[in-house]
CSV table of C-alpha atoms in Angstrom, one decimal:
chain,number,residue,atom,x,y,z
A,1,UNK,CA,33.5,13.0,2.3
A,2,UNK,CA,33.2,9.3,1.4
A,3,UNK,CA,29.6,9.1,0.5
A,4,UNK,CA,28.9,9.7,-3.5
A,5,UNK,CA,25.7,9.1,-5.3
A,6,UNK,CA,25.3,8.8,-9.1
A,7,UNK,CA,22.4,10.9,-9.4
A,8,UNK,CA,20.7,11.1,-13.4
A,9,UNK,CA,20.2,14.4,-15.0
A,10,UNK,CA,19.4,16.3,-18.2
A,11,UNK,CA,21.6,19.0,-19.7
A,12,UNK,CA,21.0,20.6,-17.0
A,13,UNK,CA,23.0,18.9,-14.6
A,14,UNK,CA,21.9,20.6,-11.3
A,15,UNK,CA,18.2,19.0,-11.9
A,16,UNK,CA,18.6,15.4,-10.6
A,17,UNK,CA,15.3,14.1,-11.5
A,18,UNK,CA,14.8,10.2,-11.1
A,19,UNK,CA,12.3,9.0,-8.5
A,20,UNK,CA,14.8,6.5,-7.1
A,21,UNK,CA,17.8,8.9,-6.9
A,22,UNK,CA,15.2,11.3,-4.9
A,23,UNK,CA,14.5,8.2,-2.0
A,24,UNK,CA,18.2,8.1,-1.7
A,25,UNK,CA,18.7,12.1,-1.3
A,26,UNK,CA,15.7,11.9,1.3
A,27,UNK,CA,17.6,8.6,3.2
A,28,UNK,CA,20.7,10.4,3.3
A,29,UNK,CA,19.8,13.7,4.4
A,30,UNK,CA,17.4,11.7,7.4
A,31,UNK,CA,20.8,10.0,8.4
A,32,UNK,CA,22.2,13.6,8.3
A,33,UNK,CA,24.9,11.7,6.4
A,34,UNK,CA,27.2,14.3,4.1
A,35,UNK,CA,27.7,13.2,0.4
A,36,UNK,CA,28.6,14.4,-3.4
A,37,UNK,CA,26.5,13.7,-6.1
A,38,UNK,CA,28.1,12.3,-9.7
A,39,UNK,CA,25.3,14.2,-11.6
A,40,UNK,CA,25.2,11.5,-14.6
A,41,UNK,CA,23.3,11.3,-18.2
A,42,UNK,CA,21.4,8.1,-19.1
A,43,UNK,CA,24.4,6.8,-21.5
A,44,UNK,CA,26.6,7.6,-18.9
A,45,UNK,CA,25.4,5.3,-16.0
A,46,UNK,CA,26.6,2.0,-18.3
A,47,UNK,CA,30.2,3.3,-17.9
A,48,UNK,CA,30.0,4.3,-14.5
A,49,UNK,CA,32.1,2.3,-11.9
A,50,UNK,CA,33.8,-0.3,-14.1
A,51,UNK,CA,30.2,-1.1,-15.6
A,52,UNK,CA,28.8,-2.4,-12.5
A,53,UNK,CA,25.4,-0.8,-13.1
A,54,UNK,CA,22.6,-0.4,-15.6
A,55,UNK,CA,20.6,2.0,-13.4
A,56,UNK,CA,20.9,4.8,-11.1
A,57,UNK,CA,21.0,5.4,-8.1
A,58,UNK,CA,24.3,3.7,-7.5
A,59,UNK,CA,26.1,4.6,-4.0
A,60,UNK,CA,29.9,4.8,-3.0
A,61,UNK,CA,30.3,4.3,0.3
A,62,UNK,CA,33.8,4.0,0.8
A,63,UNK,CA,34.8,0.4,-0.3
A,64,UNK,CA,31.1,-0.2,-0.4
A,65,UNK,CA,29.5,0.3,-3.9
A,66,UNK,CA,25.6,0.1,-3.4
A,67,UNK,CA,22.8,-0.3,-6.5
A,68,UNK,CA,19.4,-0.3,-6.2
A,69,UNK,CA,17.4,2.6,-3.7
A,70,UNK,CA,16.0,-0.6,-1.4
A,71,UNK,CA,19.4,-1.7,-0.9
A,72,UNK,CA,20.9,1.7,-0.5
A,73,UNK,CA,18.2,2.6,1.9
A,74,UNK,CA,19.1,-1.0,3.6
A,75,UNK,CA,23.1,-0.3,4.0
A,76,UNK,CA,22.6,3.5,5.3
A,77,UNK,CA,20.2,1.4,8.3
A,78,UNK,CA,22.8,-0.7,8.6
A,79,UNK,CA,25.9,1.3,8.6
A,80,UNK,CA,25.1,3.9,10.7
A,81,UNK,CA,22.8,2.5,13.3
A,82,UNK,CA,23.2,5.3,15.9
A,83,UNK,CA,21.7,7.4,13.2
A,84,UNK,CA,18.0,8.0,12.7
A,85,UNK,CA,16.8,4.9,11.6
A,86,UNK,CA,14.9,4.6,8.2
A,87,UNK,CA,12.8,1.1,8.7
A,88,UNK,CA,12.7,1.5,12.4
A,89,UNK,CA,13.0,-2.4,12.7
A,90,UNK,CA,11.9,-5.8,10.9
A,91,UNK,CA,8.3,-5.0,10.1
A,92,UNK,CA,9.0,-1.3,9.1
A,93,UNK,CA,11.3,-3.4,6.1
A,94,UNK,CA,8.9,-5.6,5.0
A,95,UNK,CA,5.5,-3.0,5.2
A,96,UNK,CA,8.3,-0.5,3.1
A,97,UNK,CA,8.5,-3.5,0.2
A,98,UNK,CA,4.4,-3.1,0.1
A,99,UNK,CA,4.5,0.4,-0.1
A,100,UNK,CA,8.0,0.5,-2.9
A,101,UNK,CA,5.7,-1.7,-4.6
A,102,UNK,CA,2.5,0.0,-4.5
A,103,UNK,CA,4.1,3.2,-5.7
A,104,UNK,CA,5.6,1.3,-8.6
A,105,UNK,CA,2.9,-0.6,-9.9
A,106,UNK,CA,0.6,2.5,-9.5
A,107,UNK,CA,2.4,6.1,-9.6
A,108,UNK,CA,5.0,5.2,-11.5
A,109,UNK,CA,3.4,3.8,-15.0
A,110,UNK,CA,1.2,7.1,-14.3
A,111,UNK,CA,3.7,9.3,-14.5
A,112,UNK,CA,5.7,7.9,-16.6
A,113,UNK,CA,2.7,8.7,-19.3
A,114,UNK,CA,2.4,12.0,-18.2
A,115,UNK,CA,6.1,13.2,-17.8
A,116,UNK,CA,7.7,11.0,-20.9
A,117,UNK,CA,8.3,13.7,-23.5
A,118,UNK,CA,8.8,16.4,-20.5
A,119,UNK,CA,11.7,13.9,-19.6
A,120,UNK,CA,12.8,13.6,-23.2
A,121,UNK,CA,13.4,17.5,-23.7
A,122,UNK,CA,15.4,17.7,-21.1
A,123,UNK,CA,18.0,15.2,-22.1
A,124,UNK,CA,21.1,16.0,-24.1
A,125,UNK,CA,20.9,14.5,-27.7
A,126,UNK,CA,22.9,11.6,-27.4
A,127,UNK,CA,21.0,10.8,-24.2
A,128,UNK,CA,17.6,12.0,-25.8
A,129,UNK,CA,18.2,9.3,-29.0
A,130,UNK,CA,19.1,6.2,-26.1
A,131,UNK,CA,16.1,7.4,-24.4
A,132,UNK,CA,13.9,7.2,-27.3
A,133,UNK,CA,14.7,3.5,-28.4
A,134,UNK,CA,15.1,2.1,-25.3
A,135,UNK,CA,11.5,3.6,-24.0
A,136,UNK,CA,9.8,3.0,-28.1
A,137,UNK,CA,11.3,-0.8,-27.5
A,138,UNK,CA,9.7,-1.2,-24.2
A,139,UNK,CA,6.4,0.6,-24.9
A,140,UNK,CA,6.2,-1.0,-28.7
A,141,UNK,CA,5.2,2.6,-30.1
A,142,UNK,CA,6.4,6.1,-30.5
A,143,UNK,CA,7.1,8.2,-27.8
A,144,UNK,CA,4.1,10.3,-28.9
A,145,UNK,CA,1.3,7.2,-28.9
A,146,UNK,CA,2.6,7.0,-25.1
A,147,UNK,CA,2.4,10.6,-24.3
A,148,UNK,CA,-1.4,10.5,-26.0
A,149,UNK,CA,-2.3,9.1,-22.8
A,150,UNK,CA,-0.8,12.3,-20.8
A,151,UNK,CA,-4.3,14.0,-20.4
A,152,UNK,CA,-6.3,10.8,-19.2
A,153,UNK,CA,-3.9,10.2,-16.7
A,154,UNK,CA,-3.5,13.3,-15.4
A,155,UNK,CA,-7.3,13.3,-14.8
A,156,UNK,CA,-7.1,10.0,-13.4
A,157,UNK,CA,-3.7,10.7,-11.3
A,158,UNK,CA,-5.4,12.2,-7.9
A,159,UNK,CA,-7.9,9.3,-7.9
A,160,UNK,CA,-4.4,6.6,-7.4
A,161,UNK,CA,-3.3,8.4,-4.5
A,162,UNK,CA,-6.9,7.7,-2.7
A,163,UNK,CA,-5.2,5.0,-0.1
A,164,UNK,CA,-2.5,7.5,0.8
A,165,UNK,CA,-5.2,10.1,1.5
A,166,UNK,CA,-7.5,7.8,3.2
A,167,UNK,CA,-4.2,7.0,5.6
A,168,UNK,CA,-3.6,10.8,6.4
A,169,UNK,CA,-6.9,11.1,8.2
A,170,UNK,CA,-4.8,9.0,11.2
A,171,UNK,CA,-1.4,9.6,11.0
A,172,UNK,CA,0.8,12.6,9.3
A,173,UNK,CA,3.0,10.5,8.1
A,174,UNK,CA,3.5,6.8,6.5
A,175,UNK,CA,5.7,6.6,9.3
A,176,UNK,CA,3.6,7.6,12.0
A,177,UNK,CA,3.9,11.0,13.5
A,178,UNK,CA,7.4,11.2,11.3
A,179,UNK,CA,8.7,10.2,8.1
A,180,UNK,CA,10.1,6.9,6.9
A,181,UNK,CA,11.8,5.5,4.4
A,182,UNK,CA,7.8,4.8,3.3
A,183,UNK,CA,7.4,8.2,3.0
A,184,UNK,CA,10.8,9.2,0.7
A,185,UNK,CA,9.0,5.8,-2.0
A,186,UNK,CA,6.4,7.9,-2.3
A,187,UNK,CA,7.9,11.2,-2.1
A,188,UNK,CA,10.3,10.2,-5.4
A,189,UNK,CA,7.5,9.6,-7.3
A,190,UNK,CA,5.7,12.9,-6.8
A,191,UNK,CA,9.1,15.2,-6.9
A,192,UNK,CA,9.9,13.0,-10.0
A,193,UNK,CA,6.8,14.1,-11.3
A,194,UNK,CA,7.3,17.9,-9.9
A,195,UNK,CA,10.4,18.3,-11.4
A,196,UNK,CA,10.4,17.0,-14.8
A,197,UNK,CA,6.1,18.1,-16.2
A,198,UNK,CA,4.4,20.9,-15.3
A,199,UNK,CA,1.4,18.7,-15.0
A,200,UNK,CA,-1.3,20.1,-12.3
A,201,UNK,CA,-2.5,16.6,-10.5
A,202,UNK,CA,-3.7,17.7,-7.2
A,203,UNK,CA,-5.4,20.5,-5.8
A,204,UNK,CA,-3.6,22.6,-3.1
A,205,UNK,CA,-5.7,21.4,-0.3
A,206,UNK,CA,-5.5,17.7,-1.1
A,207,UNK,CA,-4.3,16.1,2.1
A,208,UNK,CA,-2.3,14.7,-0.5
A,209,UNK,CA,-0.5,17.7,-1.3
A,210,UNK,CA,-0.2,19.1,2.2
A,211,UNK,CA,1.9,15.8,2.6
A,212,UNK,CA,4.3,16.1,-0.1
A,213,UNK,CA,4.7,19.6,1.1
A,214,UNK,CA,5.7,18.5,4.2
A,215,UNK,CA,8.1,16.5,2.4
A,216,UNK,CA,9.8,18.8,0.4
A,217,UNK,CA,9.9,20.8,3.7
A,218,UNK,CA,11.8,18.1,5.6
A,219,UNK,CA,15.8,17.8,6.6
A,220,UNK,CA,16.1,21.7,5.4
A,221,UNK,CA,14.0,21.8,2.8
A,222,UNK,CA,16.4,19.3,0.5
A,223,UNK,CA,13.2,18.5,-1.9
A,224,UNK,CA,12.9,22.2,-3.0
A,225,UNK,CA,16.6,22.5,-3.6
A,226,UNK,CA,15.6,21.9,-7.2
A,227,UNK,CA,12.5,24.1,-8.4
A,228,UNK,CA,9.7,23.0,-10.0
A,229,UNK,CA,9.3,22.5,-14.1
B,1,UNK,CA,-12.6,-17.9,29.0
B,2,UNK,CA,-12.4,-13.6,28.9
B,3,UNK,CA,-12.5,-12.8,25.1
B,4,UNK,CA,-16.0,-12.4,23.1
B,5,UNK,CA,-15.8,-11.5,20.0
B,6,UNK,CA,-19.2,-10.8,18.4
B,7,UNK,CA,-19.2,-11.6,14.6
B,8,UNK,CA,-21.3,-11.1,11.8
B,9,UNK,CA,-23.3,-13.7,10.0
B,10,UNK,CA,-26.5,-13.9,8.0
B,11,UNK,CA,-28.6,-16.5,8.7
B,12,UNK,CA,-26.4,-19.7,8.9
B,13,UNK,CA,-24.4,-18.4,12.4
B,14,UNK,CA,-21.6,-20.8,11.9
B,15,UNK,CA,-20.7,-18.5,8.6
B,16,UNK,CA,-19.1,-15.5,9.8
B,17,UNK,CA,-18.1,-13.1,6.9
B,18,UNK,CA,-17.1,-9.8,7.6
B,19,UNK,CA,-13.6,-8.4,6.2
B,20,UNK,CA,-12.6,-6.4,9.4
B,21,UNK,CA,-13.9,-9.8,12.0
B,22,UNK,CA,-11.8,-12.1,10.0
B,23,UNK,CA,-8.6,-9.7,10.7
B,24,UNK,CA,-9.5,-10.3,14.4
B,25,UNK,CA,-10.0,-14.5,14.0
B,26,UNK,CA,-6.5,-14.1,12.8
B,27,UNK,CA,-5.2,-11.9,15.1
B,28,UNK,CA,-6.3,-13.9,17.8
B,29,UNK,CA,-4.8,-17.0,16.7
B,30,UNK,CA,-1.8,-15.2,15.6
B,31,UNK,CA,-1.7,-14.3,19.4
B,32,UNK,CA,-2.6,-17.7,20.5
B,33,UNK,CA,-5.4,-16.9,22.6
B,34,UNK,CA,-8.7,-18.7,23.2
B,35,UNK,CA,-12.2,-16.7,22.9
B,36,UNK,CA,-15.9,-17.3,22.3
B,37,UNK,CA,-17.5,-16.1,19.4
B,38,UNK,CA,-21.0,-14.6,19.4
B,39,UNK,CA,-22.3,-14.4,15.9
B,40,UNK,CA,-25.0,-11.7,15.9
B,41,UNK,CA,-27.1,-10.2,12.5
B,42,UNK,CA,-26.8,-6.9,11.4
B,43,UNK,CA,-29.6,-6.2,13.0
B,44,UNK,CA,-28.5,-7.0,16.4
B,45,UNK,CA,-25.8,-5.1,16.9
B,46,UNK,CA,-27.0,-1.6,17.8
B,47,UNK,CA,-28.2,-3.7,20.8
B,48,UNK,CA,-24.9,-5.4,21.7
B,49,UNK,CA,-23.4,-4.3,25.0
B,50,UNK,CA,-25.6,-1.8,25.6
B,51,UNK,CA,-25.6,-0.3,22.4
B,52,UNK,CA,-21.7,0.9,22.3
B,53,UNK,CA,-21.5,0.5,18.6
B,54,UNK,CA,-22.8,0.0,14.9
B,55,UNK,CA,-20.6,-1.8,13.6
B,56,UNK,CA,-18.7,-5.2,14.4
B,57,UNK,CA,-15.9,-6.6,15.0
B,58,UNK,CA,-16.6,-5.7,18.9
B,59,UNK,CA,-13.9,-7.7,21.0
B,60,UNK,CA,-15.0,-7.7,25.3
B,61,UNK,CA,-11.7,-8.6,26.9
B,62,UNK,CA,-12.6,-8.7,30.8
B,63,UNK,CA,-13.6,-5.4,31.7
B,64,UNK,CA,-12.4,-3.8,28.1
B,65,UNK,CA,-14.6,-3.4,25.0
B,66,UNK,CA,-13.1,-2.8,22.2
B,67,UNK,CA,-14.5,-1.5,18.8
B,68,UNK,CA,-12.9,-1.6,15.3
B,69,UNK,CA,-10.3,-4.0,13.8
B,70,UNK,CA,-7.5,-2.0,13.9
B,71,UNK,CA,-8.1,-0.9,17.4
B,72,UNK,CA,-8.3,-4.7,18.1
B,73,UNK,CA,-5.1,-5.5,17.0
B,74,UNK,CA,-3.5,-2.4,19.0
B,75,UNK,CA,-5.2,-3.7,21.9
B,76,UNK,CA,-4.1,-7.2,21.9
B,77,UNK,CA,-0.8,-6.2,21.2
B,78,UNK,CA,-0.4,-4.0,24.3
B,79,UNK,CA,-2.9,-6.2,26.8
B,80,UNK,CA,-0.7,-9.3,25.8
B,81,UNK,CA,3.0,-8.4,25.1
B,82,UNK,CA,4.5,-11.6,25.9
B,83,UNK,CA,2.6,-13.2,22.8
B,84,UNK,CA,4.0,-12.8,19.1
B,85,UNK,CA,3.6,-9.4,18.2
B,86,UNK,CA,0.9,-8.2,15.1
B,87,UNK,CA,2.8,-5.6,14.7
B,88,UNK,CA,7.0,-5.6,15.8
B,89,UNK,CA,6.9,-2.1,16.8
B,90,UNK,CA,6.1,1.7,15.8
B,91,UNK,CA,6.9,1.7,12.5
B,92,UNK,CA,5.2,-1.3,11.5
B,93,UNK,CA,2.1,0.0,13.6
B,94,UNK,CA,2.5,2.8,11.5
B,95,UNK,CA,2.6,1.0,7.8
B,96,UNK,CA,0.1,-0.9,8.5
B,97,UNK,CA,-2.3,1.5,8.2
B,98,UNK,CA,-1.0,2.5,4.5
B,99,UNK,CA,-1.7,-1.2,4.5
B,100,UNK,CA,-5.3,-0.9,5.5
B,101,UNK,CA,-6.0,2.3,4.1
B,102,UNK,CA,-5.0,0.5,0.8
B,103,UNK,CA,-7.4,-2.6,1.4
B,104,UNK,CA,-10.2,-0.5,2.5
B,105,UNK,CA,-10.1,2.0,-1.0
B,106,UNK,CA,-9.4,-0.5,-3.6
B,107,UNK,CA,-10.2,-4.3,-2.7
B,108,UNK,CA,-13.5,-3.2,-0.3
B,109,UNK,CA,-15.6,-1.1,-2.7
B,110,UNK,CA,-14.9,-4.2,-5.0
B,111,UNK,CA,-15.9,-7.0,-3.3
B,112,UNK,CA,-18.9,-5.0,-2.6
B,113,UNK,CA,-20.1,-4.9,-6.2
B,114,UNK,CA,-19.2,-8.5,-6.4
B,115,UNK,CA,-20.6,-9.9,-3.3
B,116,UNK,CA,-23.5,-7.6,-2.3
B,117,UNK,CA,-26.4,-9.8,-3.7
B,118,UNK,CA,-25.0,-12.6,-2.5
B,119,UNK,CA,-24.7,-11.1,0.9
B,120,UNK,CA,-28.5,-10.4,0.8
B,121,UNK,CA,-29.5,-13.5,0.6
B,122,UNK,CA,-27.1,-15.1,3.3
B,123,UNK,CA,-29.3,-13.3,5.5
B,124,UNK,CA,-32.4,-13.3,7.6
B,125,UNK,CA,-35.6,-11.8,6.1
B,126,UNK,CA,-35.2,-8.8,8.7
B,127,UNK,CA,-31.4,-8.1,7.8
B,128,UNK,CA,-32.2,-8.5,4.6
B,129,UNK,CA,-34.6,-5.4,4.8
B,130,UNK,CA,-32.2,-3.5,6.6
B,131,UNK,CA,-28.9,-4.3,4.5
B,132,UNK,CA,-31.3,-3.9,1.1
B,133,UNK,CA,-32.1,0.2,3.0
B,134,UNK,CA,-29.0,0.9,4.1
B,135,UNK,CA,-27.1,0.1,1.0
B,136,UNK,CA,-29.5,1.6,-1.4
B,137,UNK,CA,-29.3,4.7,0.9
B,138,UNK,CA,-25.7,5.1,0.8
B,139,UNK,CA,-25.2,4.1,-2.9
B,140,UNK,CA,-28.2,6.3,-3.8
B,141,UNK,CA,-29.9,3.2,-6.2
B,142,UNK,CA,-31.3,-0.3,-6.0
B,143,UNK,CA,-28.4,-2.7,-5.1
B,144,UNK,CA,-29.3,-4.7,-8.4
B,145,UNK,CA,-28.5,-1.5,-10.0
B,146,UNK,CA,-25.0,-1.4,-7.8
B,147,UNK,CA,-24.3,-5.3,-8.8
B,148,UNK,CA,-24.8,-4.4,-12.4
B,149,UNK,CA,-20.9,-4.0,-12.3
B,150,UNK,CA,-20.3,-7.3,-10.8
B,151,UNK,CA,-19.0,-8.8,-13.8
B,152,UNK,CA,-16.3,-5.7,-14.9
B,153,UNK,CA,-15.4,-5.8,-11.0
B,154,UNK,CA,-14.3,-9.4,-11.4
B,155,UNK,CA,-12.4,-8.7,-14.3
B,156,UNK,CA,-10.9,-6.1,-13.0
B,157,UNK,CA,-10.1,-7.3,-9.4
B,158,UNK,CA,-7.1,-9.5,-10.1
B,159,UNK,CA,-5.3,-6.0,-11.5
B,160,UNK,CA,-6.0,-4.5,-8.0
B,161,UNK,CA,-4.3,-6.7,-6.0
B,162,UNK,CA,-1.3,-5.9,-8.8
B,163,UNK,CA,0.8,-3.8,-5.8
B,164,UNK,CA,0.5,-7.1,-3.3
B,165,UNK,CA,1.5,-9.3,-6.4
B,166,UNK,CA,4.8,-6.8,-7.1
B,167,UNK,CA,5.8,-7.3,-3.6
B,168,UNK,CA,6.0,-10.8,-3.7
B,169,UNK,CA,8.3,-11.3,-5.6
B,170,UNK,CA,11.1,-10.6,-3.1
B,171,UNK,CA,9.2,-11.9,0.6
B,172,UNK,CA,6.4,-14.4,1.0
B,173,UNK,CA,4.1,-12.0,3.1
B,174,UNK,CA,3.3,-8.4,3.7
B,175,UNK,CA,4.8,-8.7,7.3
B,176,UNK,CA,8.3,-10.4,5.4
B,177,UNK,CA,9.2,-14.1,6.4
B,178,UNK,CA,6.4,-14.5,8.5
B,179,UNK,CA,2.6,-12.8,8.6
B,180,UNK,CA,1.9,-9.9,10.6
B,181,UNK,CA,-1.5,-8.0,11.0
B,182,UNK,CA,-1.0,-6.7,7.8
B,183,UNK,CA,-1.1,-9.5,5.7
B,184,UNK,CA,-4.2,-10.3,8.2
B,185,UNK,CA,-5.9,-6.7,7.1
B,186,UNK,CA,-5.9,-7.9,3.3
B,187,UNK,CA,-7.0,-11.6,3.7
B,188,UNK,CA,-9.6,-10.5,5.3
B,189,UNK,CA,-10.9,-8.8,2.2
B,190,UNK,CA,-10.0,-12.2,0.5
B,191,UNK,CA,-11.5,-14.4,2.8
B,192,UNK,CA,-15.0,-12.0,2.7
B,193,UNK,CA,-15.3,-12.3,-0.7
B,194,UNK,CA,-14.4,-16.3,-0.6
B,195,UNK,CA,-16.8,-17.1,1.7
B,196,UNK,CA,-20.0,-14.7,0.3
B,197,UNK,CA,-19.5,-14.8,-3.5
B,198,UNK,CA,-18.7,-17.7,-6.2
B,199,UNK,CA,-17.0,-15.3,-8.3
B,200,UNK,CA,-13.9,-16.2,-10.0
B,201,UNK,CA,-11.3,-13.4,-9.5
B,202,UNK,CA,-8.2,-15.6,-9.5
B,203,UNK,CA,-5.9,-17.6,-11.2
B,204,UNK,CA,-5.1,-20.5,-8.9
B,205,UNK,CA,-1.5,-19.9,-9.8
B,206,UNK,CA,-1.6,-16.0,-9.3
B,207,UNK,CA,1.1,-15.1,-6.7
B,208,UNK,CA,-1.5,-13.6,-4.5
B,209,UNK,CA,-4.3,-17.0,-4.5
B,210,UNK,CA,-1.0,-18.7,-3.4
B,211,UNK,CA,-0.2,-16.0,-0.8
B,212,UNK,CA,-3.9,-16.4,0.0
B,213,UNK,CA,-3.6,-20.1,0.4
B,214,UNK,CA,-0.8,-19.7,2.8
B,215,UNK,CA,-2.8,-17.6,5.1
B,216,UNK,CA,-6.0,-20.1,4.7
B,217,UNK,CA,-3.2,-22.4,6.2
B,218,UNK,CA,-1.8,-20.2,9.5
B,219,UNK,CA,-2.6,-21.0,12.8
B,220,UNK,CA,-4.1,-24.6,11.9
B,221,UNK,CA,-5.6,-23.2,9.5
B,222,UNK,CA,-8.5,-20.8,11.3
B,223,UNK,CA,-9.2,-19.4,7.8
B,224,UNK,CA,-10.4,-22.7,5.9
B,225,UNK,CA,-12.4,-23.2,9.1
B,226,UNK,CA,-15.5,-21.8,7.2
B,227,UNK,CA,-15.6,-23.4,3.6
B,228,UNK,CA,-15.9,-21.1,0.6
B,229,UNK,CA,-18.9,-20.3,-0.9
């Protein structure tokens, strides 16, 4: 097996939870690619590979060490073309860059809010003390101010997701009648979010949820190979 | 000449303004392809071609009559394969409507608060009755009441557009190096709201006016053919 993927965890180091790592695990399984997974804590990743990374997920592919999900998702297209395709061509790239940067600007800050101290409690101490400055510098306040936010945004969270639901009434997919690349952005966020806050944001029958199901149902069910919070 | 498009306008016909017939202006120059235009009032379009739809864009090509922007853009696509594609395949088919499903739920019902008295009195006294019964119908008050938001909506809208801004950061449209019908599906929200309303919504050195610029510029510029309002 040449494939590994440094995939971030908490103590428990069988719940990979990051939203990026989780595109990757959906790209590799649609390549039907093999691959072992480095589970990793955050103050782990700067010592990972000679330091060639502040973030996760970082790919080995042989000689080939990959950073960043885009690019990983990019390389997999490109070195294993008689595989299923990811992008399906030129425009499926770009279009995936609108999406990657809808979900960022949108789902992510969102759940970030909802699930910080749920990520927090998972971490091991060192790892829970890094996590604390680093997110307190970026956010300019306690953890806590942050999380005050949790309830608004959970009440708020289904209403974000409106242009992927208005999408679902013609097509099953973001990729048409199957998935994409497109469709593992968004998935990341919402496992992300599944696995790290046990945070109720959409109701069963939102077309919105009957798509992530599908999701965690895809390529063997890989998305529900870690339960739930 | 074989394509008609019919396109909205209020009372000055040389001032079409409808989001979903400016997609098709620039689909058909994106495709190189000559057509007449037939500007119509809301009120007269239950009456075109023998009263096959409510809504416009309506594109006759030859014997074909086709309703709806996206289905438009599907048409050309397939009648005329041997012009640049608005689409470079499935996938980006596909994304495109994540694309317009996006427009449509976040920019639309914005522009609507912003431009809807405006919109009234672009038009003829017997639109104007219709639009004013119609709207106040389907938002259940007055449409003074409705523009009441105008001014949060413009001081809102340049955060919508946030996921658009994100993206350009690494390719100069939605369709990559060069526009597709994607990019065409949001400046057509733009270019509604440019030629209907005054309002102010964006910096002139926001990524997205300068993204907006560059389409106002494509295909000899077809966009700045109509002058703001």
């Amino acid at each position: 097996m040449n494939i590994k993927l440094y995939a971030l965890t908490g103590t428990d180091r069988n719940r990979p939870f990051s939203p990026h790592v989780w595109k990757v695990k959906l790209a590799l399984a649609h390549k039907g690619l093999p691959y072992e997974v480095e589970a990793v804590g955050f103050t782990q990743i700067p010592k990972l590979e000679g330091g060639a990374t502040k973030t996760v997920p970082v790919l080995r592919d042989g000689e080939r060490l990959v950073i960043d999900s885009f690019a990983i998702a990019l390389h997999l297209d490109e070195a294993y073309p008689d595989r299923p395709s990811l992008f399906k061509g030129e425009a499926g790239r770009a279009l995936a860059r609108f999406v990657e940067a809808w979900s960022q600007t949108t789902l992510h800050p969102a759940v970030t809010r909802i699930a910080l101290l749920d990520i927090h409690d998972m971490l091991d101490a060192e790892d829970r003390r890094y996590f604390r400055e680093s997110r307190e510098a970026r956010f300019g306040m306690p953890l806590e101010t942050v999380a005050a936010a949790r309830a608004d945004e959970i009440r708020t969270f289904a209403g974000k997701l409106e242009p992927l639901r208005h999408m679902l009434k013609v097509q099953p997919f973001i990729g048409g009648d199957a998935p994409l690349f497109a469709d593992y952005i968004v998935f990341g966020a919402l496992q992300w979010l599944r696995i790290t806050s046990r945070a109720d944001v959409l109701a069963a029958d939102d077309p919105v949820s009957l798509w992530f199901e599908r999701c965690l149902d895809l390529h063997g069910g890989v998305g529900r190979s870690v339960r739930a919070a």
